[in-house]
Short mmCIF file of C-alpha atoms in Angstrom, two decimals:
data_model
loop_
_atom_site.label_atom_id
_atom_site.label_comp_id
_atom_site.label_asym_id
_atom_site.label_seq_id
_atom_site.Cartn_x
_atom_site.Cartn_y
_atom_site.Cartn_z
CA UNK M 1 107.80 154.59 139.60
CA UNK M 2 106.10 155.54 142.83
CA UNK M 3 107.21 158.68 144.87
CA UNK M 4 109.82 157.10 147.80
CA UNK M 5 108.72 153.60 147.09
CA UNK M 6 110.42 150.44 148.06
CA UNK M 7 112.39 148.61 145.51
CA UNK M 8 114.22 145.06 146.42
CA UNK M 9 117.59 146.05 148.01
CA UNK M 10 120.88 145.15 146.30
CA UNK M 11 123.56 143.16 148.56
CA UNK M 12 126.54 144.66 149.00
CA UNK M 13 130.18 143.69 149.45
CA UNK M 14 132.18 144.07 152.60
CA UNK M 15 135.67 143.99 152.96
CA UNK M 16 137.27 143.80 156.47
CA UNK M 17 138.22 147.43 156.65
CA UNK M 18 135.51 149.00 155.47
CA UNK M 19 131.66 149.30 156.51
CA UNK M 20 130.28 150.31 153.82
CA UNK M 21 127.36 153.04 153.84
CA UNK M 22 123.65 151.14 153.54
CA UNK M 23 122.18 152.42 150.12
CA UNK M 24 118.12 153.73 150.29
CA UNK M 25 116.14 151.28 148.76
CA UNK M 26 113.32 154.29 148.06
CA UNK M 27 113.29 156.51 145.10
CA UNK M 28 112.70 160.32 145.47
CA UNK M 29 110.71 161.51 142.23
CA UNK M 30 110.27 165.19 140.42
CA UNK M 31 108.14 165.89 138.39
CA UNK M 32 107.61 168.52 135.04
CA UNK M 33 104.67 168.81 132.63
CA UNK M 34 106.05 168.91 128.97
CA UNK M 35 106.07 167.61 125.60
CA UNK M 36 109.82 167.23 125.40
CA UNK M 37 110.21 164.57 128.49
CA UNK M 38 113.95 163.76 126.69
CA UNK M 39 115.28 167.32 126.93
CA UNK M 40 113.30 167.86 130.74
CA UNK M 41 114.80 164.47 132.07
CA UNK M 42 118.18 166.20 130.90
CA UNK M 43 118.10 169.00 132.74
CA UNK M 44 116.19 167.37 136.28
CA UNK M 45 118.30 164.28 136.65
CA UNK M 46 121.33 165.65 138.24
CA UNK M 47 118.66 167.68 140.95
CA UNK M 48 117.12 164.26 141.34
CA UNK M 49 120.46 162.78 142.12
CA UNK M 50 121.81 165.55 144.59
CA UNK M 51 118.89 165.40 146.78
CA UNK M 52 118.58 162.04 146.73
CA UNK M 53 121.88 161.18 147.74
CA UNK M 54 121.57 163.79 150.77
CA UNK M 55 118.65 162.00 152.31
CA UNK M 56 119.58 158.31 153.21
CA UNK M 57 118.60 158.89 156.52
CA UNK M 58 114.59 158.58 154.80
CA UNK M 59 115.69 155.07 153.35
CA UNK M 60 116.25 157.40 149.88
CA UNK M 61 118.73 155.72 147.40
CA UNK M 62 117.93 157.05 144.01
CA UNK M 63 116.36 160.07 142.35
CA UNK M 64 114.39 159.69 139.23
CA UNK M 65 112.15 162.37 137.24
CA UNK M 66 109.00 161.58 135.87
CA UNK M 67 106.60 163.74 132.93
CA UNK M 68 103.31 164.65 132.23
CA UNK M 69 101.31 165.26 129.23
CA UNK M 70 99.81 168.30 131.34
CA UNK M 71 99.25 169.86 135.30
CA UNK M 72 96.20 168.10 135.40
CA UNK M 73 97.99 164.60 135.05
CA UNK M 74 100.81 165.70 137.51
CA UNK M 75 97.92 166.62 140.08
CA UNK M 76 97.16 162.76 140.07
CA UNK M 77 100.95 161.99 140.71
CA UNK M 78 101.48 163.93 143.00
CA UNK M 79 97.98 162.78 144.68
CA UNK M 80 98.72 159.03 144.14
CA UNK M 81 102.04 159.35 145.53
CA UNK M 82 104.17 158.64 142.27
CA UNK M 83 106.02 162.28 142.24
CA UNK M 84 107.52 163.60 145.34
CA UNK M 85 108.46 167.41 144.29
CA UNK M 86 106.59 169.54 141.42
CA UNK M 87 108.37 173.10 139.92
CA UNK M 88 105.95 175.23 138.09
CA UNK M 89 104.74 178.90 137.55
CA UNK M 90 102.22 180.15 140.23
CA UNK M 91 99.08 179.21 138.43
CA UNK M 92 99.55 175.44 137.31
CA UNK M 93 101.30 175.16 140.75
CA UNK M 94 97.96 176.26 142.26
CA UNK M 95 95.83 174.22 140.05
CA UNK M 96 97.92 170.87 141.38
CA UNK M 97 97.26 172.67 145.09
CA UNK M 98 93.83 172.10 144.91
CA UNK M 99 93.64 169.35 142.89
CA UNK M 100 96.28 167.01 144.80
CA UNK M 101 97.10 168.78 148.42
CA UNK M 102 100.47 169.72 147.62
CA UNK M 103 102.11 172.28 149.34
CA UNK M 104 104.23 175.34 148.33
CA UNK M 105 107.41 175.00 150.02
CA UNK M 106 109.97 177.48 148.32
CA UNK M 107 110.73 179.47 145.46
CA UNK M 108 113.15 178.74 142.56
CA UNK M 109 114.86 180.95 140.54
CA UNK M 110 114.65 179.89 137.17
CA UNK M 111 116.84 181.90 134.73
CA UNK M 112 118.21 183.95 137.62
CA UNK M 113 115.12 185.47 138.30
CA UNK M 114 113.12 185.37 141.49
CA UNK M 115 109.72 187.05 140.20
CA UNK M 116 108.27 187.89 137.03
CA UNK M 117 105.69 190.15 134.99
CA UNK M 118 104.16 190.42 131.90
CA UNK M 119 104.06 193.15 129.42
CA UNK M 120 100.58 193.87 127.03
CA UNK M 121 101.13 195.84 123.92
CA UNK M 122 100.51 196.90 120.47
CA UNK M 123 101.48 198.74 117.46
CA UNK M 124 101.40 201.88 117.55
CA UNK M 125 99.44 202.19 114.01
CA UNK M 126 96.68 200.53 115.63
CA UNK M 127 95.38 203.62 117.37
CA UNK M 128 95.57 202.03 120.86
CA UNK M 129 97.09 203.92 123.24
CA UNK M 130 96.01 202.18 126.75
CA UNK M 131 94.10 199.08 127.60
CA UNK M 132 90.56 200.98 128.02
CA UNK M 133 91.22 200.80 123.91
CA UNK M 134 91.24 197.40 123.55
CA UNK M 135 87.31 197.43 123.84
CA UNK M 136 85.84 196.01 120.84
CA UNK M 137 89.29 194.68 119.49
CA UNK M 138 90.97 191.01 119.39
CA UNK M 139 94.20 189.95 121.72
CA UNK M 140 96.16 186.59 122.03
CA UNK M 141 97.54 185.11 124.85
CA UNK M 142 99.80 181.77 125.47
CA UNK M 143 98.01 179.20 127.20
CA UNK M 144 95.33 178.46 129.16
CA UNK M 145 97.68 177.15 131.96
CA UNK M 146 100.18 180.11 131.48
CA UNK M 147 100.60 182.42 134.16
CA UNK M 148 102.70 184.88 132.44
CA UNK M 149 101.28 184.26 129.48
CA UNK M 150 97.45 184.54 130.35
CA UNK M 151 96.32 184.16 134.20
CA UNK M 152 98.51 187.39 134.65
CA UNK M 153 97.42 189.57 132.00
CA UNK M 154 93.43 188.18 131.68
CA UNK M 155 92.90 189.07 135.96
CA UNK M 156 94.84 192.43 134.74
CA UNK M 157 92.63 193.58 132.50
CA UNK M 158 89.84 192.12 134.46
CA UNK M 159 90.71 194.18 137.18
CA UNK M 160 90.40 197.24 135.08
CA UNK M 161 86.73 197.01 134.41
CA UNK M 162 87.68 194.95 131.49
CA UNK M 163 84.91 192.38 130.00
CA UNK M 164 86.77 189.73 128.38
CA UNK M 165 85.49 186.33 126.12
CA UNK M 166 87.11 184.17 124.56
CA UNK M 167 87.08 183.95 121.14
CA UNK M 168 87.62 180.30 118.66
CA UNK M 169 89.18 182.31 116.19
CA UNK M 170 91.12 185.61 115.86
CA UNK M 171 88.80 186.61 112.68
CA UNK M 172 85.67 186.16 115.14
CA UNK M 173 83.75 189.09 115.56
CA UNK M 174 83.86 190.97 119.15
CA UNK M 175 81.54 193.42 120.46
CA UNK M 176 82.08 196.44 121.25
CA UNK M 177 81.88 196.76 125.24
CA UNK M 178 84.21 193.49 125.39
CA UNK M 179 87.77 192.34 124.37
CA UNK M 180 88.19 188.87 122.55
CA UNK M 181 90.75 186.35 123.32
CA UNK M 182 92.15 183.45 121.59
CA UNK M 183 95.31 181.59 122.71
CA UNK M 184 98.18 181.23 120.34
CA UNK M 185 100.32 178.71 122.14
CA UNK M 186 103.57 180.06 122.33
CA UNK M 187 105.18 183.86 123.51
CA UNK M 188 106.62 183.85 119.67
CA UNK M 189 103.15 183.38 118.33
CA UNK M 190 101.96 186.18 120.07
CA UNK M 191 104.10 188.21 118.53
CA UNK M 192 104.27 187.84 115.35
CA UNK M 193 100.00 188.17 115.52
CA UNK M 194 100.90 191.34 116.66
CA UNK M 195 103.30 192.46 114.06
CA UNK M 196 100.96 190.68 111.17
CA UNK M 197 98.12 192.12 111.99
CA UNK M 198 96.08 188.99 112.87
CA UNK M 199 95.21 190.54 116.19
CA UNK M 200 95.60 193.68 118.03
CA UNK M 201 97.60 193.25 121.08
CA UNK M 202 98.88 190.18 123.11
CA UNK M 203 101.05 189.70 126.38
CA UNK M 204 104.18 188.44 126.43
CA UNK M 205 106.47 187.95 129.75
CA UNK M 206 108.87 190.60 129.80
CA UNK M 207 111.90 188.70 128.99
CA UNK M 208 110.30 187.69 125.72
CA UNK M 209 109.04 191.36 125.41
CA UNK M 210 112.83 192.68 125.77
CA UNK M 211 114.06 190.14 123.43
CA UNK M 212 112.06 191.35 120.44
CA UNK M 213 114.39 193.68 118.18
CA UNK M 214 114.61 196.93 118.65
CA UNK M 215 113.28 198.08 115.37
CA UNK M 216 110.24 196.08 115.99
CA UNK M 217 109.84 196.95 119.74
CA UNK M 218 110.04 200.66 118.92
CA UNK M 219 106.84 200.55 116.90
CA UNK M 220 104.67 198.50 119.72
CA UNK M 221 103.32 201.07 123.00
CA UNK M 222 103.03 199.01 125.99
CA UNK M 223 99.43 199.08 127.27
CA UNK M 224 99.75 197.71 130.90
CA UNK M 225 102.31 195.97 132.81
CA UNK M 226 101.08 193.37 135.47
CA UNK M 227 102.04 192.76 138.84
CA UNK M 228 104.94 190.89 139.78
CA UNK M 229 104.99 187.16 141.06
CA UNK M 230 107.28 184.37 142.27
CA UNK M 231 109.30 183.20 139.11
CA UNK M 232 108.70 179.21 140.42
CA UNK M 233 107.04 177.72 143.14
CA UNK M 234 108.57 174.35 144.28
CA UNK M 235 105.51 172.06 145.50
CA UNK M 236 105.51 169.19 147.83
CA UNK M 237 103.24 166.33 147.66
CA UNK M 238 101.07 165.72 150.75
CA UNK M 239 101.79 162.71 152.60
CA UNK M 240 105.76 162.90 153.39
CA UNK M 241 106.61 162.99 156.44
CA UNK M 242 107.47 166.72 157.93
CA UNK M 243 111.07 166.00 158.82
CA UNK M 244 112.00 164.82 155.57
CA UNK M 245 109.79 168.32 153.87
CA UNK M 246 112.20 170.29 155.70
CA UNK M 247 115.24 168.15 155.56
CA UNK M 248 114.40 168.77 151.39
CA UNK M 249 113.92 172.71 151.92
CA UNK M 250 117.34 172.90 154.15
CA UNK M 251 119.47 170.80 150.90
CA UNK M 252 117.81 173.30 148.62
CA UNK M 253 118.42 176.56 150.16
CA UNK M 254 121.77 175.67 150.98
CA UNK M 255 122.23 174.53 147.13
CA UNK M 256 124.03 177.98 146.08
CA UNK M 257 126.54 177.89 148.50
CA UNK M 258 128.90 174.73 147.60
CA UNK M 259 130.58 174.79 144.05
CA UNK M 260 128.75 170.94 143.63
CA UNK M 261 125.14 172.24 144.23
CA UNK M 262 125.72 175.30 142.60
CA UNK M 263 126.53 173.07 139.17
CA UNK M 264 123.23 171.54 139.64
CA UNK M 265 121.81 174.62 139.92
CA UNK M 266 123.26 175.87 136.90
CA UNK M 267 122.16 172.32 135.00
CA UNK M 268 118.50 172.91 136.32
CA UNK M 269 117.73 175.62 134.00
CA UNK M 270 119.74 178.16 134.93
CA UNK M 271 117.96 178.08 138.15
CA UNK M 272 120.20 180.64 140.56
CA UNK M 273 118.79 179.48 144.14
CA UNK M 274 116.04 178.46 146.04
CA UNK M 275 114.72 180.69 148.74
CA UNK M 276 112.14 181.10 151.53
CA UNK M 277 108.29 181.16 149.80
CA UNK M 278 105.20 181.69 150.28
CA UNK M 279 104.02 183.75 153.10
CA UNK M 280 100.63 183.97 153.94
CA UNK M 281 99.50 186.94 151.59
CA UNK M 282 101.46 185.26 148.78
CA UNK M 283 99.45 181.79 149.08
CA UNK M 284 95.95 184.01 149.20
CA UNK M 285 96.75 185.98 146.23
CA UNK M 286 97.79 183.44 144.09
CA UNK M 287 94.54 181.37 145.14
CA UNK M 288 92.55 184.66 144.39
CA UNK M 289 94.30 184.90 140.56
CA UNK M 290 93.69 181.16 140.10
CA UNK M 291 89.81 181.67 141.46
CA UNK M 292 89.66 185.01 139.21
CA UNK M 293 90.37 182.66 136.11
CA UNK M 294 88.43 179.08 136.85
CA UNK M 295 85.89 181.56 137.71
CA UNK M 296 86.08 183.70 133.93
#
Protein backbone atom coordinates (compact mmCIF):
# COMPACT_ATOMS: atom_id res chain seq x y z
CA UNK A 1 0.00 0.00 0.00
CA UNK A 2 1.41 3.37 -0.92
CA UNK A 3 1.88 6.19 1.75
CA UNK A 4 -1.59 8.57 1.32
CA UNK A 5 -2.47 6.94 -1.92
CA UNK A 6 -5.74 7.01 -3.69
CA UNK A 7 -7.96 4.05 -3.47
CA UNK A 8 -11.55 3.95 -5.45
CA UNK A 9 -14.04 5.74 -3.11
CA UNK A 10 -16.97 3.83 -1.59
CA UNK A 11 -20.61 5.46 -2.15
CA UNK A 12 -22.33 6.28 0.63
CA UNK A 13 -25.93 6.43 1.82
CA UNK A 14 -27.86 9.56 2.55
CA UNK A 15 -30.84 9.87 4.38
CA UNK A 16 -32.81 13.19 4.36
CA UNK A 17 -31.65 14.35 7.75
CA UNK A 18 -28.38 13.65 7.72
CA UNK A 19 -25.21 14.74 5.56
CA UNK A 20 -23.09 12.44 6.16
CA UNK A 21 -19.21 13.21 6.68
CA UNK A 22 -17.14 12.41 3.14
CA UNK A 23 -14.68 9.48 4.08
CA UNK A 24 -10.66 10.01 2.79
CA UNK A 25 -10.11 7.88 0.06
CA UNK A 26 -6.04 8.04 1.01
CA UNK A 27 -4.35 5.80 3.41
CA UNK A 28 -1.84 7.19 6.02
CA UNK A 29 0.95 4.39 6.56
CA UNK A 30 3.59 3.65 9.64
CA UNK A 31 6.04 1.90 9.43
CA UNK A 32 8.44 -0.61 11.97
CA UNK A 33 11.40 -2.83 11.06
CA UNK A 34 10.88 -6.34 12.73
CA UNK A 35 10.69 -9.94 12.46
CA UNK A 36 7.43 -10.25 14.32
CA UNK A 37 5.17 -8.00 11.74
CA UNK A 38 1.93 -9.97 13.61
CA UNK A 39 2.73 -8.77 17.14
CA UNK A 40 4.06 -4.96 15.61
CA UNK A 41 0.77 -4.60 13.47
CA UNK A 42 -0.89 -5.27 17.01
CA UNK A 43 0.41 -2.74 18.79
CA UNK A 44 0.54 0.23 15.63
CA UNK A 45 -2.93 -0.26 14.29
CA UNK A 46 -4.94 1.64 16.73
CA UNK A 47 -2.05 4.81 16.24
CA UNK A 48 -2.71 4.26 12.56
CA UNK A 49 -6.39 4.59 13.10
CA UNK A 50 -6.38 7.72 15.53
CA UNK A 51 -4.40 9.80 13.27
CA UNK A 52 -5.96 8.84 10.44
CA UNK A 53 -9.31 9.56 11.40
CA UNK A 54 -8.11 13.19 12.62
CA UNK A 55 -6.92 14.19 9.21
CA UNK A 56 -9.83 14.06 6.60
CA UNK A 57 -9.22 17.41 5.78
CA UNK A 58 -5.82 15.68 3.65
CA UNK A 59 -8.40 13.34 1.79
CA UNK A 60 -7.05 10.62 4.73
CA UNK A 61 -9.63 7.77 5.35
CA UNK A 62 -7.71 4.87 6.70
CA UNK A 63 -4.52 4.09 8.58
CA UNK A 64 -2.61 1.00 7.86
CA UNK A 65 1.00 -0.18 9.16
CA UNK A 66 3.39 -1.70 7.05
CA UNK A 67 7.00 -3.93 8.06
CA UNK A 68 10.32 -4.35 7.08
CA UNK A 69 12.77 -7.06 7.09
CA UNK A 70 15.33 -4.20 8.19
CA UNK A 71 16.02 0.03 8.24
CA UNK A 72 17.56 -0.33 5.10
CA UNK A 73 14.24 -1.62 3.41
CA UNK A 74 12.12 1.03 5.33
CA UNK A 75 14.60 3.76 3.86
CA UNK A 76 13.14 2.71 0.36
CA UNK A 77 9.49 3.11 1.76
CA UNK A 78 9.75 5.83 3.09
CA UNK A 79 11.75 7.15 -0.18
CA UNK A 80 9.19 5.61 -2.61
CA UNK A 81 6.40 7.03 -0.79
CA UNK A 82 4.77 3.69 0.56
CA UNK A 83 5.23 4.64 4.52
CA UNK A 84 4.23 7.97 5.73
CA UNK A 85 5.69 7.98 9.52
CA UNK A 86 8.84 5.81 10.78
CA UNK A 87 9.53 5.33 14.96
CA UNK A 88 12.98 4.15 15.68
CA UNK A 89 16.05 4.63 18.03
CA UNK A 90 18.39 7.56 17.00
CA UNK A 91 20.76 5.59 14.88
CA UNK A 92 18.49 3.48 12.40
CA UNK A 93 16.36 6.71 12.40
CA UNK A 94 19.48 8.48 11.06
CA UNK A 95 20.47 5.80 8.72
CA UNK A 96 16.71 6.17 6.94
CA UNK A 97 17.65 10.23 7.18
CA UNK A 98 20.20 9.92 4.83
CA UNK A 99 19.18 7.23 2.98
CA UNK A 100 15.43 8.42 2.20
CA UNK A 101 15.15 12.39 3.26
CA UNK A 102 13.01 11.86 6.09
CA UNK A 103 12.78 14.20 8.68
CA UNK A 104 12.86 14.05 12.53
CA UNK A 105 9.78 15.57 13.68
CA UNK A 106 9.28 14.59 17.48
CA UNK A 107 10.19 12.37 20.12
CA UNK A 108 8.25 9.37 21.55
CA UNK A 109 8.35 8.01 24.72
CA UNK A 110 8.48 4.49 24.50
CA UNK A 111 8.15 2.67 27.89
CA UNK A 112 7.68 6.00 29.64
CA UNK A 113 10.95 7.09 28.96
CA UNK A 114 12.04 10.14 27.04
CA UNK A 115 15.97 9.36 26.74
CA UNK A 116 18.11 6.55 27.29
CA UNK A 117 21.79 5.20 28.07
CA UNK A 118 23.68 2.31 28.10
CA UNK A 119 25.64 0.67 30.76
CA UNK A 120 29.27 -1.43 29.90
CA UNK A 121 30.37 -3.88 32.46
CA UNK A 122 32.00 -6.92 33.71
CA UNK A 123 32.67 -9.33 36.39
CA UNK A 124 34.44 -8.38 38.82
CA UNK A 125 36.77 -11.70 38.74
CA UNK A 126 37.90 -10.58 35.50
CA UNK A 127 40.37 -8.06 36.84
CA UNK A 128 38.81 -5.13 34.91
CA UNK A 129 38.21 -2.34 36.75
CA UNK A 130 37.60 0.57 33.98
CA UNK A 131 37.36 0.56 30.24
CA UNK A 132 41.24 1.49 29.66
CA UNK A 133 41.24 -2.51 30.80
CA UNK A 134 39.43 -3.78 28.19
CA UNK A 135 42.64 -3.47 25.92
CA UNK A 136 43.56 -6.74 24.63
CA UNK A 137 40.20 -8.42 25.82
CA UNK A 138 36.84 -9.51 23.88
CA UNK A 139 33.23 -7.57 24.35
CA UNK A 140 29.74 -8.19 22.72
CA UNK A 141 27.36 -5.88 21.70
CA UNK A 142 23.58 -6.20 20.18
CA UNK A 143 23.39 -5.22 16.74
CA UNK A 144 24.89 -3.53 14.21
CA UNK A 145 21.80 -1.19 13.89
CA UNK A 146 21.42 -0.86 17.75
CA UNK A 147 21.91 2.34 19.24
CA UNK A 148 21.79 1.34 22.76
CA UNK A 149 23.08 -1.67 22.12
CA UNK A 150 26.26 -0.74 19.98
CA UNK A 151 26.38 2.87 18.19
CA UNK A 152 26.26 4.17 21.90
CA UNK A 153 28.76 2.21 23.59
CA UNK A 154 31.34 1.54 20.31
CA UNK A 155 31.60 5.91 19.77
CA UNK A 156 32.01 5.63 23.80
CA UNK A 157 34.81 3.80 23.96
CA UNK A 158 36.01 5.30 20.79
CA UNK A 159 35.99 8.47 22.31
CA UNK A 160 38.24 7.28 25.04
CA UNK A 161 41.24 6.59 22.93
CA UNK A 162 39.80 3.21 22.47
CA UNK A 163 40.91 1.10 19.19
CA UNK A 164 38.20 -1.19 18.49
CA UNK A 165 37.76 -4.28 15.57
CA UNK A 166 35.49 -6.37 15.12
CA UNK A 167 35.93 -9.73 15.69
CA UNK A 168 33.89 -13.10 13.63
CA UNK A 169 34.08 -14.94 16.67
CA UNK A 170 34.34 -14.38 20.46
CA UNK A 171 37.28 -17.15 20.64
CA UNK A 172 39.24 -14.89 17.96
CA UNK A 173 42.35 -13.69 19.11
CA UNK A 174 42.72 -9.72 19.87
CA UNK A 175 45.76 -7.79 20.22
CA UNK A 176 46.83 -6.21 22.76
CA UNK A 177 46.54 -2.28 22.01
CA UNK A 178 42.82 -3.03 20.70
CA UNK A 179 39.42 -4.35 22.02
CA UNK A 180 37.47 -7.03 19.90
CA UNK A 181 33.87 -6.99 19.19
CA UNK A 182 31.41 -9.44 18.05
CA UNK A 183 27.62 -8.89 18.11
CA UNK A 184 25.43 -11.27 19.97
CA UNK A 185 22.01 -10.23 18.79
CA UNK A 186 20.04 -9.70 21.66
CA UNK A 187 20.58 -7.55 25.33
CA UNK A 188 19.99 -11.25 26.98
CA UNK A 189 22.81 -12.65 24.94
CA UNK A 190 25.04 -10.22 26.11
CA UNK A 191 24.62 -11.15 29.27
CA UNK A 192 24.78 -14.32 29.77
CA UNK A 193 28.45 -14.04 27.58
CA UNK A 194 29.26 -12.10 30.36
CA UNK A 195 28.29 -14.31 33.18
CA UNK A 196 29.70 -17.56 31.08
CA UNK A 197 32.71 -16.37 30.44
CA UNK A 198 32.54 -16.36 26.61
CA UNK A 199 33.59 -12.74 26.61
CA UNK A 200 34.68 -10.11 28.92
CA UNK A 201 32.32 -7.31 29.03
CA UNK A 202 29.28 -6.19 26.88
CA UNK A 203 26.72 -3.18 26.99
CA UNK A 204 23.44 -3.49 27.75
CA UNK A 205 20.77 -0.44 27.92
CA UNK A 206 20.22 0.32 31.37
CA UNK A 207 16.82 -0.98 31.76
CA UNK A 208 18.10 -4.40 30.77
CA UNK A 209 21.18 -3.70 33.04
CA UNK A 210 18.72 -3.02 36.16
CA UNK A 211 16.69 -5.95 35.35
CA UNK A 212 19.47 -8.50 35.85
CA UNK A 213 19.17 -10.05 39.51
CA UNK A 214 20.68 -8.72 42.12
CA UNK A 215 22.91 -11.56 43.01
CA UNK A 216 24.24 -11.50 39.56
CA UNK A 217 24.45 -7.65 39.20
CA UNK A 218 26.43 -7.43 42.44
CA UNK A 219 29.32 -9.39 40.98
CA UNK A 220 29.56 -7.22 37.50
CA UNK A 221 31.56 -3.36 38.06
CA UNK A 222 30.20 -1.04 35.60
CA UNK A 223 33.01 0.22 33.33
CA UNK A 224 31.44 3.34 31.62
CA UNK A 225 28.08 4.70 31.26
CA UNK A 226 27.27 6.57 27.92
CA UNK A 227 25.61 9.64 27.23
CA UNK A 228 22.06 10.02 27.17
CA UNK A 229 19.79 10.24 23.96
CA UNK A 230 16.20 10.64 22.77
CA UNK A 231 14.38 7.27 23.68
CA UNK A 232 12.51 7.46 19.88
CA UNK A 233 12.64 9.68 17.16
CA UNK A 234 9.37 9.86 15.10
CA UNK A 235 10.46 10.43 11.28
CA UNK A 236 8.53 11.89 8.48
CA UNK A 237 8.87 10.96 4.97
CA UNK A 238 9.85 13.78 2.57
CA UNK A 239 7.33 14.74 0.18
CA UNK A 240 4.03 15.53 2.39
CA UNK A 241 2.90 18.50 2.28
CA UNK A 242 3.99 20.94 5.39
CA UNK A 243 0.49 21.59 6.66
CA UNK A 244 -0.41 18.13 6.96
CA UNK A 245 3.58 17.45 8.88
CA UNK A 246 2.38 19.73 11.39
CA UNK A 247 -1.26 19.01 11.45
CA UNK A 248 0.42 15.17 12.39
CA UNK A 249 2.87 16.75 15.13
CA UNK A 250 -0.20 18.93 16.72
CA UNK A 251 -2.58 15.22 16.98
CA UNK A 252 0.50 13.71 18.53
CA UNK A 253 1.53 16.08 21.12
CA UNK A 254 -1.85 16.61 22.13
CA UNK A 255 -2.24 12.59 22.33
CA UNK A 256 -1.68 12.51 26.33
CA UNK A 257 -4.19 14.80 27.14
CA UNK A 258 -7.71 13.07 26.17
CA UNK A 259 -8.51 9.66 27.94
CA UNK A 260 -9.02 8.22 23.94
CA UNK A 261 -5.44 9.17 22.81
CA UNK A 262 -3.99 8.42 25.92
CA UNK A 263 -5.33 4.52 25.37
CA UNK A 264 -3.52 4.57 22.18
CA UNK A 265 -0.72 5.68 23.76
CA UNK A 266 -0.77 3.10 26.24
CA UNK A 267 -1.49 0.31 23.22
CA UNK A 268 1.64 1.76 21.33
CA UNK A 269 4.11 0.26 23.56
CA UNK A 270 3.69 1.85 26.50
CA UNK A 271 4.61 4.93 24.73
CA UNK A 272 3.78 7.93 27.49
CA UNK A 273 3.75 11.07 24.99
CA UNK A 274 5.17 12.63 22.20
CA UNK A 275 7.04 15.85 22.62
CA UNK A 276 8.96 18.65 20.87
CA UNK A 277 12.43 17.02 19.13
CA UNK A 278 15.20 17.64 17.69
CA UNK A 279 16.85 20.91 18.03
CA UNK A 280 19.64 21.80 16.11
CA UNK A 281 22.54 20.34 18.35
CA UNK A 282 20.46 17.18 18.75
CA UNK A 283 20.18 16.53 14.78
CA UNK A 284 24.25 17.27 14.54
CA UNK A 285 25.13 14.93 17.22
CA UNK A 286 23.23 12.18 16.27
CA UNK A 287 24.62 12.65 12.54
CA UNK A 288 28.17 12.82 14.20
CA UNK A 289 27.45 9.20 16.23
CA UNK A 290 25.99 7.74 13.01
CA UNK A 291 29.26 9.21 10.92
CA UNK A 292 31.55 7.95 13.98
CA UNK A 293 30.17 4.33 13.20
CA UNK A 294 29.71 4.07 9.11
CA UNK A 295 33.02 5.59 9.44
CA UNK A 296 34.61 2.53 12.09
Amino acid sequence: MVGCTQTSPTPSATTPTTTPTPTGTKTLVIGDVTNQPAKKITRYQPLADYLAARLSQFGIGMGEVKVAPDVGTMAEFLKSGQVDLYFDSPYPAMIATNKSGAQAILRRWKGGDPTYHTIIFALKDRGIERSEDLQGKMMAFDDVTSTSGFVLPFVYLKETGLKLKEKDSATDEVASDEVGYVFSKDDQNNIQWVISGKVDAAAVDYRSYLEIPEESRNAMVILGETEEVARHVVLVRSGLPPEQVEAIKQIMLDMDKTPEGKAVLEQFEETAKFDTFPTQKDIARMQELYEQVQNR
